[in-house]
Coordinates of N, CA and C in Angstrom, one line a residue:
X1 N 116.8 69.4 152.3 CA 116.3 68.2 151.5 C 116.4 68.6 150.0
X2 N 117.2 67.7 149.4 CA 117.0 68.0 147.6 C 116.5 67.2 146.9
X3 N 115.7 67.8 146.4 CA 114.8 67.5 145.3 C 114.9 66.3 144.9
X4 N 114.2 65.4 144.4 CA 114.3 63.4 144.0 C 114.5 63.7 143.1
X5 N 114.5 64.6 142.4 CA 114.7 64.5 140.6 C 116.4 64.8 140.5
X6 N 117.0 65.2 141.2 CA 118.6 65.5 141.0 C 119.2 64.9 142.1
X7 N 120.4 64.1 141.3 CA 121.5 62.8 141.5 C 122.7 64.5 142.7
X8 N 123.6 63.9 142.9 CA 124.4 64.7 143.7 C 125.2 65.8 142.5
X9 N 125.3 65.2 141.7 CA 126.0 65.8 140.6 C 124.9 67.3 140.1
X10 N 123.8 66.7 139.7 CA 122.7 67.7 139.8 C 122.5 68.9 140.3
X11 N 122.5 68.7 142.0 CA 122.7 69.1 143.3 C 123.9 70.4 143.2
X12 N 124.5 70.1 142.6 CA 125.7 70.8 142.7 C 125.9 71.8 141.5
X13 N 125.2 71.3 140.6 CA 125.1 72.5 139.2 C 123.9 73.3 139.8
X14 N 122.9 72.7 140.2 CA 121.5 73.7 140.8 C 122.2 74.5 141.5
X15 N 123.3 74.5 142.6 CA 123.8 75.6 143.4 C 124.5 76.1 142.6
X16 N 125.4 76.0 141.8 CA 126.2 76.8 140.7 C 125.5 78.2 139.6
X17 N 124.3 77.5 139.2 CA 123.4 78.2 138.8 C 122.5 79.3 139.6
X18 N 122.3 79.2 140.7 CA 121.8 79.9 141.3 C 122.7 80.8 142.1
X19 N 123.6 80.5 142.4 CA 125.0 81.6 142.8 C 125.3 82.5 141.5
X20 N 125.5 81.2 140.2 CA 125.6 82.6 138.8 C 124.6 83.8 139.1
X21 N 123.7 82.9 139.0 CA 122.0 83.9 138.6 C 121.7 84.9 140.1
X22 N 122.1 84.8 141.1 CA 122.7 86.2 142.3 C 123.3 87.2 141.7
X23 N 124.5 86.8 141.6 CA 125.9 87.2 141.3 C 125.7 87.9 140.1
X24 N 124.9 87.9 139.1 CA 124.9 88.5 137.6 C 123.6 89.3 137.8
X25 N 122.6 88.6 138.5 CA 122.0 89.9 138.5 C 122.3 91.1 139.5
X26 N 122.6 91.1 140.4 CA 123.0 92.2 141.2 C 123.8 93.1 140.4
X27 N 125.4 92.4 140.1 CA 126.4 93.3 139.0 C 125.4 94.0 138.2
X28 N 124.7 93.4 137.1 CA 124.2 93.8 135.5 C 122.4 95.1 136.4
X29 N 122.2 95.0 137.4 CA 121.2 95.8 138.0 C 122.1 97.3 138.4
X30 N 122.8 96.8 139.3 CA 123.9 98.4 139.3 C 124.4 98.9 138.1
X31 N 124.7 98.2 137.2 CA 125.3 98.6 135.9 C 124.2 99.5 135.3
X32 N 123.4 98.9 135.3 CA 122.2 99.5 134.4 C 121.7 100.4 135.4
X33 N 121.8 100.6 136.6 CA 121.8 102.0 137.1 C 122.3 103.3 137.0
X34 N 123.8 102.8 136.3 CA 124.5 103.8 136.7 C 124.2 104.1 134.6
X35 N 124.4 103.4 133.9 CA 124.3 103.5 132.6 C 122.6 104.4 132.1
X36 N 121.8 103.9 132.7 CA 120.6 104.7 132.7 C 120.4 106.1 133.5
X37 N 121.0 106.4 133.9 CA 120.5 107.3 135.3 C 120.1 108.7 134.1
X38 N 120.7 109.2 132.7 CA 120.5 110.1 131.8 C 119.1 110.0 131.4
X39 N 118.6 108.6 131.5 CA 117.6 108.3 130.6 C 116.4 108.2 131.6
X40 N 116.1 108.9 132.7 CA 114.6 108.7 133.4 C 114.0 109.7 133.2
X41 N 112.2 109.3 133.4 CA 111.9 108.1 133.6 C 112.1 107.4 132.0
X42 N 111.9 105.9 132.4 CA 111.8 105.3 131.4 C 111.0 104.2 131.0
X43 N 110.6 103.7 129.7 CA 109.3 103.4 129.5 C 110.0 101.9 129.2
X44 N 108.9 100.8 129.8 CA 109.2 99.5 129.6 C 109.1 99.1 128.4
X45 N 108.7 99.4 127.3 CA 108.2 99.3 126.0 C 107.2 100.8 125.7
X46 N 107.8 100.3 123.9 CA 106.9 101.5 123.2 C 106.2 100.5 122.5
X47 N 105.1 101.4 122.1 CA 104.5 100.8 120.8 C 105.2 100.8 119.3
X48 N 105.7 100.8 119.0 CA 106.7 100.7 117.6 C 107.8 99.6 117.1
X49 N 108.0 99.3 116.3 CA 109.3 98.9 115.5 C 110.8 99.5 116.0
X50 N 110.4 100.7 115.5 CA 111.6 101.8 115.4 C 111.3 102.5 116.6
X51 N 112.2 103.2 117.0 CA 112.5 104.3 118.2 C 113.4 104.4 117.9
X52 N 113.4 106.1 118.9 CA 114.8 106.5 119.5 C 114.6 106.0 121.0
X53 N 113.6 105.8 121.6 CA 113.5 105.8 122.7 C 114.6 105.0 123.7
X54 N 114.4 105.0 124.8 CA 115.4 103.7 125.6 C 114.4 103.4 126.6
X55 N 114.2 101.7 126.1 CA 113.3 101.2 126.6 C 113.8 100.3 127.8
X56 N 113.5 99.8 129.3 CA 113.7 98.6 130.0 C 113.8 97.2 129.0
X57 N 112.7 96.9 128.5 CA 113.0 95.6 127.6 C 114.6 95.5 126.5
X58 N 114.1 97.1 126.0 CA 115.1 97.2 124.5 C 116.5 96.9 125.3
X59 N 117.1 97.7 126.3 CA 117.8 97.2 127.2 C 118.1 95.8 127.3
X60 N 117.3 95.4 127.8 CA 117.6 93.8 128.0 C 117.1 92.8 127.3
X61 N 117.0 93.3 126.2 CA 117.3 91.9 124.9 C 118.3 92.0 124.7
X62 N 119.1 93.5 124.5 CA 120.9 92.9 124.4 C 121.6 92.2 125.4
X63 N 121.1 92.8 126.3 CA 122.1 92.4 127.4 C 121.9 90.9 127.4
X64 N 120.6 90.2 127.5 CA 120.2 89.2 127.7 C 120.9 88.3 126.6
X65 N 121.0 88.5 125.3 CA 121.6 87.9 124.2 C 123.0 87.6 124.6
X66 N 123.6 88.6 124.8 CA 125.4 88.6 124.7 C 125.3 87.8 126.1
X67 N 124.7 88.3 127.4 CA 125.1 87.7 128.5 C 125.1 85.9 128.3
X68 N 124.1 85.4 127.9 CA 123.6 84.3 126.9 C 124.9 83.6 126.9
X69 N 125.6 84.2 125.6 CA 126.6 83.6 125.1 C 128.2 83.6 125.4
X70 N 127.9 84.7 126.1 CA 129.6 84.8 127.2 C 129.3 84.0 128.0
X71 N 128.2 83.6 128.7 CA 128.5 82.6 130.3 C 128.2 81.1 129.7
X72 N 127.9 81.0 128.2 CA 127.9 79.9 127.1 C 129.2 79.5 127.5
X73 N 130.1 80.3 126.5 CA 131.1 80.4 126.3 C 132.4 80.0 128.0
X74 N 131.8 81.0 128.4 CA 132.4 80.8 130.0 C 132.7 79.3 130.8
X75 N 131.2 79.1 130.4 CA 130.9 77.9 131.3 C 131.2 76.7 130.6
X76 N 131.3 76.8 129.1 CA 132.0 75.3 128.4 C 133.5 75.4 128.8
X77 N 134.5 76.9 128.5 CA 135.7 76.7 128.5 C 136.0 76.0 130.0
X78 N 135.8 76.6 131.2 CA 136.0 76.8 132.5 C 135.6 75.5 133.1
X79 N 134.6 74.5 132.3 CA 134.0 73.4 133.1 C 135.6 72.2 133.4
X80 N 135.5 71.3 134.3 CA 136.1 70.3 134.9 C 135.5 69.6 134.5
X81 N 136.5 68.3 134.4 CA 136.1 67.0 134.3 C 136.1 67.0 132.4
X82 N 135.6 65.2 132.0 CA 135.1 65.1 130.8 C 134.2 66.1 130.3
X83 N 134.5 66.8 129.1 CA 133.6 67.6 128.9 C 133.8 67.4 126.7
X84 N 132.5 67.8 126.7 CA 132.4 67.8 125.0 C 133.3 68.9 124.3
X85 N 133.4 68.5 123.0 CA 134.6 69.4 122.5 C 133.7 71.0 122.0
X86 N 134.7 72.1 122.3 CA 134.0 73.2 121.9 C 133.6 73.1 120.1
X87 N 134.2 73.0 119.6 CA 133.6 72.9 118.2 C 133.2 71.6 118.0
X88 N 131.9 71.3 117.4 CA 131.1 72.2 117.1 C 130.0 72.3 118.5
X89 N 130.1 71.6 119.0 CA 128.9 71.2 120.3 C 129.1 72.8 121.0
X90 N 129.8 73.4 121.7 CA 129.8 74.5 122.3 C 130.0 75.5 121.5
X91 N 130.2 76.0 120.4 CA 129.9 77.1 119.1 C 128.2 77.0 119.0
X92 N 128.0 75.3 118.7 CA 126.4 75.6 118.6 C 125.3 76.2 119.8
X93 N 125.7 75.2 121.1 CA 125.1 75.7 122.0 C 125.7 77.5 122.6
X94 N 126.3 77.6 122.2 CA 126.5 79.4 122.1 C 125.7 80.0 121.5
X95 N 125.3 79.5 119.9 CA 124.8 80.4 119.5 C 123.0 80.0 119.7
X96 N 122.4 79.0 120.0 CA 121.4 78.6 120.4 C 120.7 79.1 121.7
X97 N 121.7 79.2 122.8 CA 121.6 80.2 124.1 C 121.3 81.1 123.2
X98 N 122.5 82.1 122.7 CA 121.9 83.6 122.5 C 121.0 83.7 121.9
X99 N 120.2 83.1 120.9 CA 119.1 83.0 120.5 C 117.8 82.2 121.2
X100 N 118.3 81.8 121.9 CA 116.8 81.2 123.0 C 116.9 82.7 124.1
X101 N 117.5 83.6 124.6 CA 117.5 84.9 125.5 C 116.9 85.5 124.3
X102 N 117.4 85.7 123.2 CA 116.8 87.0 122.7 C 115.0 86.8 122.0
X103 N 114.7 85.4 122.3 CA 113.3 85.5 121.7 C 112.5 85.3 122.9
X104 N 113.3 84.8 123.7 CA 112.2 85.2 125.2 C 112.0 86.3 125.7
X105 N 112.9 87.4 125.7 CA 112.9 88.5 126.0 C 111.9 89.3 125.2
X106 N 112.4 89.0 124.0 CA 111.4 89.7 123.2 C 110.1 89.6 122.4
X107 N 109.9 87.9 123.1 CA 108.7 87.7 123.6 C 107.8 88.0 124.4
X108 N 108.7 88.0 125.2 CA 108.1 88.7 127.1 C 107.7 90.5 126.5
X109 N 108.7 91.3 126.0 CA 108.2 92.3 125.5 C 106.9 93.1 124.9
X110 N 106.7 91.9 123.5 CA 105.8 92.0 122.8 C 104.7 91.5 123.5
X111 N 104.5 90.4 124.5 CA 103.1 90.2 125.4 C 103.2 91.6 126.2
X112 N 104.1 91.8 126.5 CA 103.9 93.1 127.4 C 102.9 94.3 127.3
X113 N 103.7 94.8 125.6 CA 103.2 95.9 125.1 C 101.7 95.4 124.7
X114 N 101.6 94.7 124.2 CA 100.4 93.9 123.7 C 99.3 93.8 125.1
X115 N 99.3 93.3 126.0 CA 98.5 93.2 127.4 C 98.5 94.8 128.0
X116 N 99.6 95.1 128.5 CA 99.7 96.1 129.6 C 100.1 97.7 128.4
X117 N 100.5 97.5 127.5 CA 100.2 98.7 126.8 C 102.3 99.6 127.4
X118 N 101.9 100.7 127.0 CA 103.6 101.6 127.5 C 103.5 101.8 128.8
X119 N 104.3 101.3 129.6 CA 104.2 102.1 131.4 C 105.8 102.3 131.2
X120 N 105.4 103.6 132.2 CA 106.8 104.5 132.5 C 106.8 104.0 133.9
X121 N 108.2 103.6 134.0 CA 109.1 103.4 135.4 C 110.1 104.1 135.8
X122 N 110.3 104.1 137.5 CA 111.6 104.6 137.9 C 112.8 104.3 137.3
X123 N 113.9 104.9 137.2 CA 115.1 104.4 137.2 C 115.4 103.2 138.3
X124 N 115.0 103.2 139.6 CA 115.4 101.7 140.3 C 114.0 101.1 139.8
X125 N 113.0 100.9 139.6 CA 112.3 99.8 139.1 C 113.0 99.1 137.7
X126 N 113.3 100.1 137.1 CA 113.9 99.7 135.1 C 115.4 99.0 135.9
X127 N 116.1 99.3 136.6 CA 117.9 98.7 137.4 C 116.6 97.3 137.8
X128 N 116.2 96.9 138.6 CA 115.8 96.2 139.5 C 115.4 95.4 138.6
X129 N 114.4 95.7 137.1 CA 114.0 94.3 136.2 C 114.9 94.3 135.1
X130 N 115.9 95.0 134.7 CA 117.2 94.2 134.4 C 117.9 93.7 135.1
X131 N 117.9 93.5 136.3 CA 118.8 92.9 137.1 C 118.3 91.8 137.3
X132 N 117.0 91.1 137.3 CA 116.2 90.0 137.2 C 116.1 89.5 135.7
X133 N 116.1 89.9 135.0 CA 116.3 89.6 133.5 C 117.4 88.6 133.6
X134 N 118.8 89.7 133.9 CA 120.0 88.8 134.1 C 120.5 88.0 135.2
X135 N 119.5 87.9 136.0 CA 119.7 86.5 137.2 C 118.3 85.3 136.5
X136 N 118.0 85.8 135.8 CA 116.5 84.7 134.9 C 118.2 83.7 134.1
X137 N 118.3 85.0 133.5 CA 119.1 84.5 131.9 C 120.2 83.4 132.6
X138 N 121.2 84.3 133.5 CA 122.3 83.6 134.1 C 122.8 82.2 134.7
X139 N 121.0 82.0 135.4 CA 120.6 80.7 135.9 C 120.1 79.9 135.2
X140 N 119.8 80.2 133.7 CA 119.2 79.0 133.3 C 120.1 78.5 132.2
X141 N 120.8 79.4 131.8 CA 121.6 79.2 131.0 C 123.4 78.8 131.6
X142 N 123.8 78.7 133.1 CA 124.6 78.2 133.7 C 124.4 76.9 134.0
X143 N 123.0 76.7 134.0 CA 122.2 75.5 134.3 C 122.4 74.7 133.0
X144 N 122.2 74.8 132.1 CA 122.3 74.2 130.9 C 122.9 74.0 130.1
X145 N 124.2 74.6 130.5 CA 125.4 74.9 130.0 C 126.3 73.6 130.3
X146 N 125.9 73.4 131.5 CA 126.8 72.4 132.5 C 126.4 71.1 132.3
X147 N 124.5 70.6 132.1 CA 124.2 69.6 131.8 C 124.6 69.4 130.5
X148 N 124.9 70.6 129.5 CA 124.3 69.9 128.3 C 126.3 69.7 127.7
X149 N 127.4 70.7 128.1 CA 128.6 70.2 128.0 C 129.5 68.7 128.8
X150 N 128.5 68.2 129.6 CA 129.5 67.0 130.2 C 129.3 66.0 129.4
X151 N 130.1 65.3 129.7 CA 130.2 63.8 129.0 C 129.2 63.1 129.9
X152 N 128.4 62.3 129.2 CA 127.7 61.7 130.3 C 128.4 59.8 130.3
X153 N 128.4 59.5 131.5 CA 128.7 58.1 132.2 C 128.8 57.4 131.0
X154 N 129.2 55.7 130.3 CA 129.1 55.4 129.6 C 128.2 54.2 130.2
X155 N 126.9 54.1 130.8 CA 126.7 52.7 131.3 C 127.2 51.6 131.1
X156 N 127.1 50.3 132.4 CA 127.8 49.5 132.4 C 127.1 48.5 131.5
X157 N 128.0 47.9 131.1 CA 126.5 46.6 130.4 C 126.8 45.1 130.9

């Protein structure tokens, strides 16, 4: 049964988005296993500005930013059908994704450290919430990529 709020066309970006947002987080969770594995344990946040440290979050505000804008990018070039012209509509929504990932993240961060204070995690706990980080980011921004590049219908009058 799908949802009354989405037409078939809908229907069919929701499954697209949610296949991205599998598919990206699994990859970008092994990645960041194998890229971390020097650095345990490791702490989901510090209290500071500055560090040397390597944090789970600090981690994944980059990743979250660039992933952002490549599957921006991705998803305007690669779309079918009528679609809006990459400049300027798809330059902007590029760089508006990457900046809507990097303030959430690093919003989610700073409530973090702020509420729950520094907690140290395993290396598969720190793999496992960037790997959800980038099935969060992937899905919503595959999702919105698609509604917000199509041409929409011209109604009849």
């Amino acid at each position: 049964m799908k949802p009354s709020f989405l037409n078939d066309q809908g229907q069919s970006i929701l499954k697209a988005a949610l296949f991205a947002a599998v598919i990206n987080g699994a990859i970008n969770g092994v990645i960041q296993l194998f890229l971390l594995r020097a650095h345990t344990p490791l702490m989901l946040t510090v209290d500071g500005i500055t560090n040397d440290a390597h944090t789970v979050f600090g981690t994944a505000v980059t990743l979250a930013a660039v992933l952002a804008m490549i599957l921006t990018v991705v998803g305007h070039v690669t779309l079918k059908g009528p679609k809006r012209r990459f400049w300027p509509h798809g330059l902007l929504l590029t760089l508006w994704h990457g900046l809507l990932a990097f303030g959430a993240v690093v919003s989610a961060a700073v409530l973090w450290q702020r509420f729950a204070g520094s907690v140290e995690v395993s290396l598969l706990t720190a793999s496992a919430m960037i790997g959800l980080i980038a099935a969060l980011v992937a899905g919503v921004i595959t999702y919105r990529t698609n509604m917000a590049s199509r041409l929409q219908p011209v109604p009849a009058q």
